[in-house]
mmCIF file of C-alpha atoms and ligand atoms in Angstrom:
data_model
loop_
_atom_site.group_PDB
_atom_site.id
_atom_site.type_symbol
_atom_site.label_atom_id
_atom_site.label_comp_id
_atom_site.label_asym_id
_atom_site.label_seq_id
_atom_site.Cartn_x
_atom_site.Cartn_y
_atom_site.Cartn_z
ATOM 1 C CA UNK A 1 0.000 0.000 0.000
ATOM 2 C CA UNK A 2 1.318 3.437 -0.940
ATOM 3 C CA UNK A 3 1.898 5.740 2.020
ATOM 4 C CA UNK A 4 0.044 9.096 1.928
ATOM 5 C CA UNK A 5 3.347 11.006 1.796
ATOM 6 C CA UNK A 6 4.298 9.363 -1.506
ATOM 7 C CA UNK A 7 1.225 10.895 -3.176
ATOM 8 C CA UNK A 8 1.069 14.182 -1.310
ATOM 9 C CA UNK A 9 4.685 15.058 -2.110
ATOM 10 C CA UNK A 10 3.920 15.458 -5.833
ATOM 11 C CA UNK A 11 2.141 18.373 -7.521
ATOM 12 C CA UNK A 12 -0.579 17.944 -10.145
ATOM 13 C CA UNK A 13 2.102 17.620 -12.843
ATOM 14 C CA UNK A 14 3.788 14.796 -10.904
ATOM 15 C CA UNK A 15 6.799 16.909 -9.902
ATOM 16 C CA UNK A 16 8.140 16.724 -6.366
ATOM 17 C CA UNK A 17 6.914 19.692 -4.344
ATOM 18 C CA UNK A 18 7.916 18.152 -1.021
ATOM 19 C CA UNK A 19 10.270 15.378 -0.003
ATOM 20 C CA UNK A 20 8.484 13.238 2.566
ATOM 21 C CA UNK A 21 9.563 9.743 1.571
ATOM 22 C CA UNK A 22 11.736 7.992 -1.003
ATOM 23 C CA UNK A 23 8.827 5.655 -1.670
ATOM 24 C CA UNK A 24 7.656 6.043 -5.250
ATOM 25 C CA UNK A 25 10.690 7.987 -6.469
ATOM 26 C CA UNK A 26 11.813 6.539 -9.783
ATOM 27 C CA UNK A 27 15.311 5.361 -10.471
ATOM 28 C CA UNK A 28 15.765 8.367 -12.788
ATOM 29 C CA UNK A 29 14.610 10.819 -10.130
ATOM 30 C CA UNK A 30 17.007 9.335 -7.584
ATOM 31 C CA UNK A 31 19.863 9.224 -10.072
ATOM 32 C CA UNK A 32 19.184 12.867 -10.981
ATOM 33 C CA UNK A 33 19.380 13.913 -7.324
ATOM 34 C CA UNK A 34 22.578 11.899 -6.788
ATOM 35 C CA UNK A 35 24.180 13.356 -9.929
ATOM 36 C CA UNK A 36 23.423 16.887 -8.764
ATOM 37 C CA UNK A 37 24.753 16.054 -5.291
ATOM 38 C CA UNK A 38 27.932 14.700 -6.873
ATOM 39 C CA UNK A 39 28.328 18.013 -8.678
ATOM 40 C CA UNK A 40 28.338 19.742 -5.262
ATOM 41 C CA UNK A 41 30.955 17.410 -3.708
ATOM 42 C CA UNK A 42 34.463 18.894 -3.451
ATOM 43 C CA UNK A 43 37.660 17.091 -2.459
ATOM 44 C CA UNK A 44 38.811 17.628 1.138
ATOM 45 C CA UNK A 45 40.843 20.824 1.506
ATOM 46 C CA UNK A 46 39.148 22.574 -1.421
ATOM 47 C CA UNK A 47 36.641 25.347 -0.873
ATOM 48 C CA UNK A 48 33.074 24.005 -0.733
ATOM 49 C CA UNK A 49 30.745 24.401 -3.716
ATOM 50 C CA UNK A 50 28.478 27.437 -3.670
ATOM 51 C CA UNK A 51 25.866 28.917 -5.947
ATOM 52 C CA UNK A 52 22.842 31.153 -5.746
ATOM 53 C CA UNK A 53 20.068 28.614 -6.469
ATOM 54 C CA UNK A 54 18.296 29.636 -3.268
ATOM 55 C CA UNK A 55 19.014 33.385 -3.343
ATOM 56 C CA UNK A 56 16.121 35.287 -1.776
ATOM 57 C CA UNK A 57 14.648 32.136 -0.224
ATOM 58 C CA UNK A 58 14.234 31.458 3.456
ATOM 59 C CA UNK A 59 14.724 27.998 4.914
ATOM 60 C CA UNK A 60 13.298 27.305 8.377
ATOM 61 C CA UNK A 61 14.537 24.332 10.405
ATOM 62 C CA UNK A 62 11.881 22.944 12.756
ATOM 63 C CA UNK A 63 13.282 20.040 14.727
ATOM 64 C CA UNK A 64 10.961 18.614 17.385
ATOM 65 C CA UNK A 65 13.527 15.846 18.031
ATOM 66 C CA UNK A 66 17.255 16.223 18.688
ATOM 67 C CA UNK A 67 19.601 16.394 15.719
ATOM 68 C CA UNK A 68 23.203 17.341 15.107
ATOM 69 C CA UNK A 69 24.309 16.213 11.634
ATOM 70 C CA UNK A 70 21.015 16.624 9.808
ATOM 71 C CA UNK A 71 20.117 20.057 11.178
ATOM 72 C CA UNK A 72 23.579 21.497 10.733
ATOM 73 C CA UNK A 73 24.003 20.051 7.263
ATOM 74 C CA UNK A 74 20.635 21.436 6.107
ATOM 75 C CA UNK A 75 21.737 24.822 7.430
ATOM 76 C CA UNK A 76 25.148 24.684 5.740
ATOM 77 C CA UNK A 77 23.574 23.425 2.502
ATOM 78 C CA UNK A 78 20.988 26.223 2.443
ATOM 79 C CA UNK A 79 23.601 28.915 3.163
ATOM 80 C CA UNK A 80 25.913 27.604 0.452
ATOM 81 C CA UNK A 81 23.029 28.052 -1.986
ATOM 82 C CA UNK A 82 22.499 31.652 -0.875
ATOM 83 C CA UNK A 83 19.386 31.212 1.328
ATOM 84 C CA UNK A 84 18.548 32.868 4.630
ATOM 85 C CA UNK A 85 18.194 30.262 7.371
ATOM 86 C CA UNK A 86 16.253 30.340 10.617
ATOM 87 C CA UNK A 87 16.553 27.655 13.265
ATOM 88 C CA UNK A 88 13.579 27.398 15.590
ATOM 89 C CA UNK A 89 14.203 26.078 19.035
ATOM 90 C CA UNK A 90 11.212 23.783 19.117
ATOM 91 C CA UNK A 91 11.776 22.694 22.719
ATOM 92 C CA UNK A 92 10.952 26.220 23.895
ATOM 93 C CA UNK A 93 8.818 27.430 21.018
ATOM 94 C CA UNK A 94 5.102 27.883 20.572
ATOM 95 C CA UNK A 95 4.272 24.159 20.356
ATOM 96 C CA UNK A 96 5.305 24.035 23.993
ATOM 97 C CA UNK A 97 2.990 27.005 24.635
ATOM 98 C CA UNK A 98 0.117 25.134 23.007
ATOM 99 C CA UNK A 99 0.163 26.713 19.564
ATOM 100 C CA UNK A 100 -0.694 24.054 17.021
ATOM 101 C CA UNK A 101 1.983 23.064 14.572
ATOM 102 C CA UNK A 102 -0.135 24.444 11.744
ATOM 103 C CA UNK A 103 -0.290 27.863 13.378
ATOM 104 C CA UNK A 104 3.502 27.812 13.648
ATOM 105 C CA UNK A 105 3.719 26.845 9.969
ATOM 106 C CA UNK A 106 1.303 29.605 8.891
ATOM 107 C CA UNK A 107 3.307 32.104 10.946
ATOM 108 C CA UNK A 108 6.501 31.078 9.168
ATOM 109 C CA UNK A 109 4.747 31.121 5.803
ATOM 110 C CA UNK A 110 3.515 34.655 6.503
ATOM 111 C CA UNK A 111 7.147 35.649 7.060
ATOM 112 C CA UNK A 112 8.046 34.263 3.628
ATOM 113 C CA UNK A 113 9.771 31.140 4.860
ATOM 114 C CA UNK A 114 9.317 28.984 1.792
ATOM 115 C CA UNK A 115 11.213 25.809 2.632
ATOM 116 C CA UNK A 116 10.397 24.129 5.921
ATOM 117 C CA UNK A 117 12.675 21.340 7.137
ATOM 118 C CA UNK A 118 10.925 19.218 9.776
ATOM 119 C CA UNK A 119 11.801 16.425 12.181
ATOM 120 C CA UNK A 120 9.287 14.865 14.526
ATOM 121 C CA UNK A 121 8.932 11.781 16.701
ATOM 122 C CA UNK A 122 5.320 11.192 15.607
ATOM 123 C CA UNK A 123 4.487 9.638 12.240
ATOM 124 C CA UNK A 124 2.503 11.711 9.764
ATOM 125 C CA UNK A 125 3.425 15.310 10.562
ATOM 126 C CA UNK A 126 5.290 16.176 7.314
ATOM 127 C CA UNK A 127 2.464 14.816 5.115
ATOM 128 C CA UNK A 128 -0.181 16.563 7.229
ATOM 129 C CA UNK A 129 1.612 19.908 7.050
ATOM 130 C CA UNK A 130 2.313 19.500 3.316
ATOM 131 C CA UNK A 131 -1.441 19.318 2.694
ATOM 132 C CA UNK A 132 -1.959 22.718 4.301
ATOM 133 C CA UNK A 133 0.837 24.930 2.992
ATOM 134 C CA UNK A 134 0.711 27.314 0.031
ATOM 135 C CA UNK A 135 1.694 25.881 -3.377
ATOM 136 C CA UNK A 136 5.081 27.622 -3.392
ATOM 137 C CA UNK A 137 6.050 26.224 0.043
ATOM 138 C CA UNK A 138 8.013 23.027 0.292
ATOM 139 C CA UNK A 139 8.246 20.588 3.201
ATOM 140 C CA UNK A 140 11.395 18.509 3.597
ATOM 141 C CA UNK A 141 11.227 15.565 5.958
ATOM 142 C CA UNK A 142 14.388 15.482 8.063
ATOM 143 C CA UNK A 143 13.356 12.402 10.052
ATOM 144 C CA UNK A 144 9.852 11.102 10.768
ATOM 145 C CA UNK A 145 9.433 8.717 13.693
ATOM 146 C CA UNK A 146 10.708 5.255 12.691
ATOM 147 C CA UNK A 147 9.346 5.675 9.173
ATOM 148 C CA UNK A 148 11.326 7.862 6.886
ATOM 149 C CA UNK A 149 14.528 9.872 6.556
ATOM 150 C CA UNK A 150 14.777 10.530 2.830
ATOM 151 C CA UNK A 151 17.890 12.726 2.704
ATOM 152 C CA UNK A 152 19.740 10.154 4.824
ATOM 153 C CA UNK A 153 18.768 7.445 2.314
ATOM 154 C CA UNK A 154 20.060 9.592 -0.540
ATOM 155 C CA UNK A 155 23.371 10.348 1.163
ATOM 156 C CA UNK A 156 23.805 6.666 1.913
ATOM 157 C CA UNK A 157 23.167 5.812 -1.741
ATOM 158 C CA UNK A 158 25.585 8.503 -2.907
ATOM 159 C CA UNK A 159 28.286 7.141 -0.610
ATOM 160 C CA UNK A 160 27.818 3.571 -1.840
ATOM 161 C CA UNK A 161 27.740 4.722 -5.465
ATOM 162 C CA UNK A 162 30.980 6.717 -5.087
ATOM 163 C CA UNK A 163 32.876 3.728 -3.750
ATOM 164 C CA UNK A 164 31.190 0.810 -5.503
ATOM 165 C CA UNK A 165 29.668 2.242 -8.681
ATOM 166 C CA UNK A 166 26.800 0.187 -10.051
ATOM 167 C CA UNK A 167 24.381 -1.374 -7.567
ATOM 168 C CA UNK A 168 23.487 -4.445 -9.600
ATOM 169 C CA UNK A 169 26.317 -6.574 -8.204
ATOM 170 C CA UNK A 170 26.008 -5.424 -4.612
ATOM 171 C CA UNK A 171 24.959 -7.364 -1.558
ATOM 172 C CA UNK A 172 24.106 -4.823 1.114
ATOM 173 C CA UNK A 173 23.581 -5.611 4.785
ATOM 174 C CA UNK A 174 21.622 -3.318 7.124
ATOM 175 C CA UNK A 175 22.128 -4.530 10.702
ATOM 176 C CA UNK A 176 20.918 -3.650 14.172
ATOM 177 C CA UNK A 177 17.737 -2.024 15.439
ATOM 178 C CA UNK A 178 15.843 -2.257 12.162
ATOM 179 C CA UNK A 179 12.394 -2.171 13.788
ATOM 180 C CA UNK A 180 12.806 1.385 15.074
ATOM 181 C CA UNK A 181 15.005 2.797 12.317
ATOM 182 C CA UNK A 182 13.836 5.331 9.739
ATOM 183 C CA UNK A 183 17.384 5.184 8.340
ATOM 184 C CA UNK A 184 16.978 1.465 7.569
ATOM 185 C CA UNK A 185 13.620 2.034 5.834
ATOM 186 C CA UNK A 186 14.845 4.861 3.617
ATOM 187 C CA UNK A 187 18.116 3.041 2.842
ATOM 188 C CA UNK A 188 16.238 -0.124 1.888
ATOM 189 C CA UNK A 189 13.948 1.917 -0.401
ATOM 190 C CA UNK A 190 16.767 3.648 -2.223
ATOM 191 C CA UNK A 191 19.029 0.585 -2.522
ATOM 192 C CA UNK A 192 16.120 -1.437 -3.891
ATOM 193 C CA UNK A 193 15.129 1.249 -6.407
ATOM 194 C CA UNK A 194 18.730 1.495 -7.586
ATOM 195 C CA UNK A 195 18.718 -2.240 -8.277
ATOM 196 C CA UNK A 196 20.914 -3.719 -5.533
ATOM 197 C CA UNK A 197 21.436 -7.444 -6.097
ATOM 198 C CA UNK A 198 20.461 -8.244 -2.517
ATOM 199 C CA UNK A 199 19.488 -6.256 0.568
ATOM 200 C CA UNK A 200 19.854 -8.204 3.812
ATOM 201 C CA UNK A 201 18.460 -7.081 7.125
ATOM 202 C CA UNK A 202 19.850 -8.540 10.349
ATOM 203 C CA UNK A 203 18.416 -7.938 13.806
ATOM 204 C CA UNK A 204 17.726 -9.784 17.033
ATOM 205 C CA UNK A 205 14.141 -11.107 17.068
ATOM 206 C CA UNK A 206 12.836 -8.235 19.192
ATOM 207 C CA UNK A 207 14.280 -5.612 16.858
ATOM 208 C CA UNK A 208 13.097 -7.226 13.624
ATOM 209 C CA UNK A 209 10.397 -5.288 11.709
ATOM 210 C CA UNK A 210 6.951 -6.732 10.957
ATOM 211 C CA UNK A 211 6.820 -9.447 8.295
ATOM 212 C CA UNK A 212 5.084 -7.212 5.734
ATOM 213 C CA UNK A 213 7.819 -4.571 5.880
ATOM 214 C CA UNK A 214 11.007 -4.603 3.747
ATOM 215 C CA UNK A 215 9.519 -6.843 1.033
ATOM 216 C CA UNK A 216 12.208 -8.640 -0.939
ATOM 217 C CA UNK A 217 14.912 -8.223 1.731
ATOM 218 C CA UNK A 218 16.561 -11.371 3.138
ATOM 219 C CA UNK A 219 16.123 -11.590 6.910
ATOM 220 C CA UNK A 220 18.712 -12.885 9.385
ATOM 221 C CA UNK A 221 18.747 -13.127 13.148
ATOM 222 C CA UNK A 222 22.430 -14.092 13.139
ATOM 223 C CA UNK A 223 24.829 -11.303 12.215
ATOM 224 C CA UNK A 224 27.597 -13.821 11.599
ATOM 225 C CA UNK A 225 25.533 -15.431 8.849
ATOM 226 C CA UNK A 226 24.221 -12.164 7.445
ATOM 227 C CA UNK A 227 27.624 -10.569 6.985
ATOM 228 C CA UNK A 228 29.070 -13.420 4.874
ATOM 229 C CA UNK A 229 30.246 -12.084 1.526
ATOM 230 C CA UNK A 230 28.546 -8.660 1.610
ATOM 231 C CA UNK A 231 29.906 -5.537 -0.115
ATOM 232 C CA UNK A 232 28.346 -2.994 2.232
ATOM 233 C CA UNK A 233 27.692 -3.177 5.978
ATOM 234 C CA UNK A 234 25.415 -0.522 7.439
ATOM 235 C CA UNK A 235 24.926 -0.635 11.180
ATOM 236 C CA UNK A 236 22.442 1.360 13.261
ATOM 237 C CA UNK A 237 22.107 2.893 16.676
ATOM 238 C CA UNK A 238 19.681 1.247 19.093
ATOM 239 C CA UNK A 239 16.723 3.653 19.229
ATOM 240 C CA UNK A 240 15.927 3.402 22.918
ATOM 241 C CA UNK A 241 13.767 6.509 22.705
ATOM 242 C CA UNK A 242 11.312 4.582 20.504
ATOM 243 C CA UNK A 243 11.052 1.525 22.783
ATOM 244 C CA UNK A 244 8.274 1.193 25.309
ATOM 245 C CA UNK A 245 10.298 -1.403 27.222
ATOM 246 C CA UNK A 246 13.851 -2.678 27.057
ATOM 247 C CA UNK A 247 14.041 -4.973 24.037
ATOM 248 C CA UNK A 248 17.598 -6.139 24.139
ATOM 249 C CA UNK A 249 19.994 -7.426 26.776
ATOM 250 C CA UNK A 250 22.787 -5.290 28.172
ATOM 251 C CA UNK A 251 25.178 -3.463 25.846
ATOM 252 C CA UNK A 252 27.973 -5.972 26.293
ATOM 253 C CA UNK A 253 25.803 -8.853 25.211
ATOM 254 C CA UNK A 254 24.473 -6.812 22.305
ATOM 255 C CA UNK A 255 28.001 -5.993 21.183
ATOM 256 C CA UNK A 256 28.929 -9.638 21.416
ATOM 257 C CA UNK A 257 25.922 -10.745 19.324
ATOM 258 C CA UNK A 258 25.345 -7.753 17.051
ATOM 259 C CA UNK A 259 28.389 -5.509 17.148
ATOM 260 C CA UNK A 260 30.350 -4.888 13.949
ATOM 261 C CA UNK A 261 33.875 -5.877 14.935
ATOM 262 C CA UNK A 262 37.088 -6.401 12.979
ATOM 263 C CA UNK A 263 36.657 -10.171 13.354
ATOM 264 C CA UNK A 264 33.164 -10.025 11.857
ATOM 265 C CA UNK A 265 34.294 -7.726 9.051
ATOM 266 C CA UNK A 266 36.643 -10.484 7.905
ATOM 267 C CA UNK A 267 33.558 -12.481 6.891
ATOM 268 C CA UNK A 268 32.393 -9.709 4.542
ATOM 269 C CA UNK A 269 34.113 -9.130 1.176
ATOM 270 C CA UNK A 270 37.695 -7.897 1.691
ATOM 271 C CA UNK A 271 36.835 -4.542 0.099
ATOM 272 C CA UNK A 272 33.521 -4.139 1.957
ATOM 273 C CA UNK A 273 32.691 -0.699 3.325
ATOM 274 C CA UNK A 274 31.176 0.113 6.719
ATOM 275 C CA UNK A 275 28.501 2.764 7.199
ATOM 276 C CA UNK A 276 26.729 4.309 10.182
ATOM 277 C CA UNK A 277 24.281 7.239 10.135
ATOM 278 C CA UNK A 278 25.459 8.575 13.490
ATOM 279 C CA UNK A 279 25.298 9.192 16.335
ATOM 280 C CA UNK A 280 27.403 6.107 17.085
ATOM 281 C CA UNK A 281 27.482 4.166 20.293
ATOM 282 C CA UNK A 282 31.061 3.030 20.103
ATOM 283 C CA UNK A 283 31.649 -0.514 21.230
ATOM 284 C CA UNK A 284 27.929 -1.244 21.247
ATOM 285 C CA UNK A 285 26.760 -1.567 17.605
ATOM 286 C CA UNK A 286 30.236 -0.910 16.205
ATOM 287 C CA UNK A 287 33.746 -1.219 17.605
ATOM 288 C CA UNK A 288 35.943 1.879 17.559
ATOM 289 C CA UNK A 289 38.506 -0.099 15.601
ATOM 290 C CA UNK A 290 36.030 -0.571 12.740
ATOM 291 C CA UNK A 291 34.455 2.883 13.005
ATOM 292 C CA UNK A 292 37.841 4.560 12.624
ATOM 293 C CA UNK A 293 39.379 1.880 10.396
ATOM 294 C CA UNK A 294 40.200 1.837 6.686
ATOM 295 C CA UNK A 295 36.876 0.307 5.600
ATOM 296 C CA UNK A 296 34.817 2.986 7.329
ATOM 297 C CA UNK A 297 33.088 5.599 5.140
ATOM 298 C CA UNK A 298 31.277 7.199 8.061
ATOM 299 C CA UNK A 299 32.909 10.623 7.680
ATOM 300 C CA UNK A 300 32.298 10.502 3.952
ATOM 301 C CA UNK A 301 28.591 9.981 4.662
ATOM 302 C CA UNK A 302 28.627 13.197 6.686
ATOM 303 C CA UNK A 303 30.359 15.126 3.888
ATOM 304 C CA UNK A 304 27.902 13.747 1.359
ATOM 305 C CA UNK A 305 25.023 14.811 3.597
ATOM 306 C CA UNK A 306 25.666 18.463 2.803
ATOM 307 C CA UNK A 307 25.929 17.821 -0.946
ATOM 308 C CA UNK A 308 22.731 15.754 -0.986
ATOM 309 C CA UNK A 309 20.811 18.412 0.937
ATOM 310 C CA UNK A 310 22.070 21.072 -1.486
ATOM 311 C CA UNK A 311 20.828 18.913 -4.361
ATOM 312 C CA UNK A 312 17.409 18.409 -2.736
ATOM 313 C CA UNK A 313 17.003 22.110 -1.913
ATOM 314 C CA UNK A 314 18.043 23.215 -5.409
ATOM 315 C CA UNK A 315 15.735 20.658 -7.054
ATOM 316 C CA UNK A 316 12.728 21.693 -4.977
ATOM 317 C CA UNK A 317 13.233 25.358 -5.835
ATOM 318 C CA UNK A 318 13.623 24.505 -9.511
ATOM 319 C CA UNK A 319 10.347 22.563 -9.345
ATOM 320 C CA UNK A 320 8.552 25.509 -7.714
ATOM 321 C CA UNK A 321 9.839 27.800 -10.476
ATOM 322 C CA UNK A 322 8.713 25.356 -13.163
ATOM 323 C CA UNK A 323 5.222 25.308 -11.605
ATOM 324 C CA UNK A 324 5.052 29.077 -11.607
ATOM 325 C CA UNK A 325 5.861 29.249 -15.317
ATOM 326 C CA UNK A 326 2.917 26.992 -16.192
HETATM 327 N N1 LIG B 401 20.522 10.281 12.987
HETATM 328 C C1 LIG B 401 19.715 9.185 12.546
HETATM 329 C C2 LIG B 401 18.239 9.513 12.691
HETATM 330 O O1 LIG B 401 17.873 10.621 12.971
HETATM 331 C C3 LIG B 401 20.070 7.899 13.193
HETATM 332 C C4 LIG B 401 19.932 7.837 14.687
HETATM 333 O O2 LIG B 401 19.448 8.768 15.329
HETATM 334 O O3 LIG B 401 20.293 6.800 15.205
HETATM 335 O O4 LIG B 401 17.428 8.643 12.502
#
């Protein structure tokens, strides 16, 4: 079943007005976004890419859940494209005073904020808000409950593509707290759309998603089996904040059973890469040795996050302009 966000995010011409989910994006649309992101990537030590695609625009960051990488990289991306940026402190803002989210959105819209970047712990907020904003306003989902984190999925795909090229030969493992992870869902969507040979998910029983989720993915409850021969290993933080009760044993046991360690990495392909969306719990889901080791592309993911967000922002503004010309 298609999620509401996948329909709501498109205008009447089928163009993306919002980015709520990667569900329903075509391979060409994803490739186009990754190509533009690649254009914005600069080698370390060089000055970052800049242009004026967002000149005169205002981007507002509304994060109702904590964020470091995503919020900062949206801000850097928007500034590098010439936008004004406002960061709302949502812990102390009007939602806390009882103002509805929509009133906050209308207030921002009245101040000519035209791109709203949102993160929330509850499912459904980005799609709900997208249905109520003016046609020139764009909603970008920066993390929705356990469901969706589209720009993270795109930056993960860009990172894999840079190192491995074509997806058709790749066996990709996503391991850890899959049940509560929006990163896993968006990564699975994008890897599948780009034609990965196999996507494996590995989690302890309690952290495995429902049977009707991740169709087509191979499921493992043993990490040692799942990691055999893979090209990409993506591990995830345990999302305690989304658990109603403790669902896994202590951290030591978890590390023993589900930690990505140097010994386990030897079972993957010798040139396999290791990914993590951050924030990492070192020596829980990943050992420091692996996180900082030669197979790790974790810092590259962070760098790519800015480029991907620049590409998404520039594309959304281009789509708004195209709509206006109609
Ligand atoms: N930063 C990622 C997210 O917002 C992953 C995490 O928090 O574990 O989903």
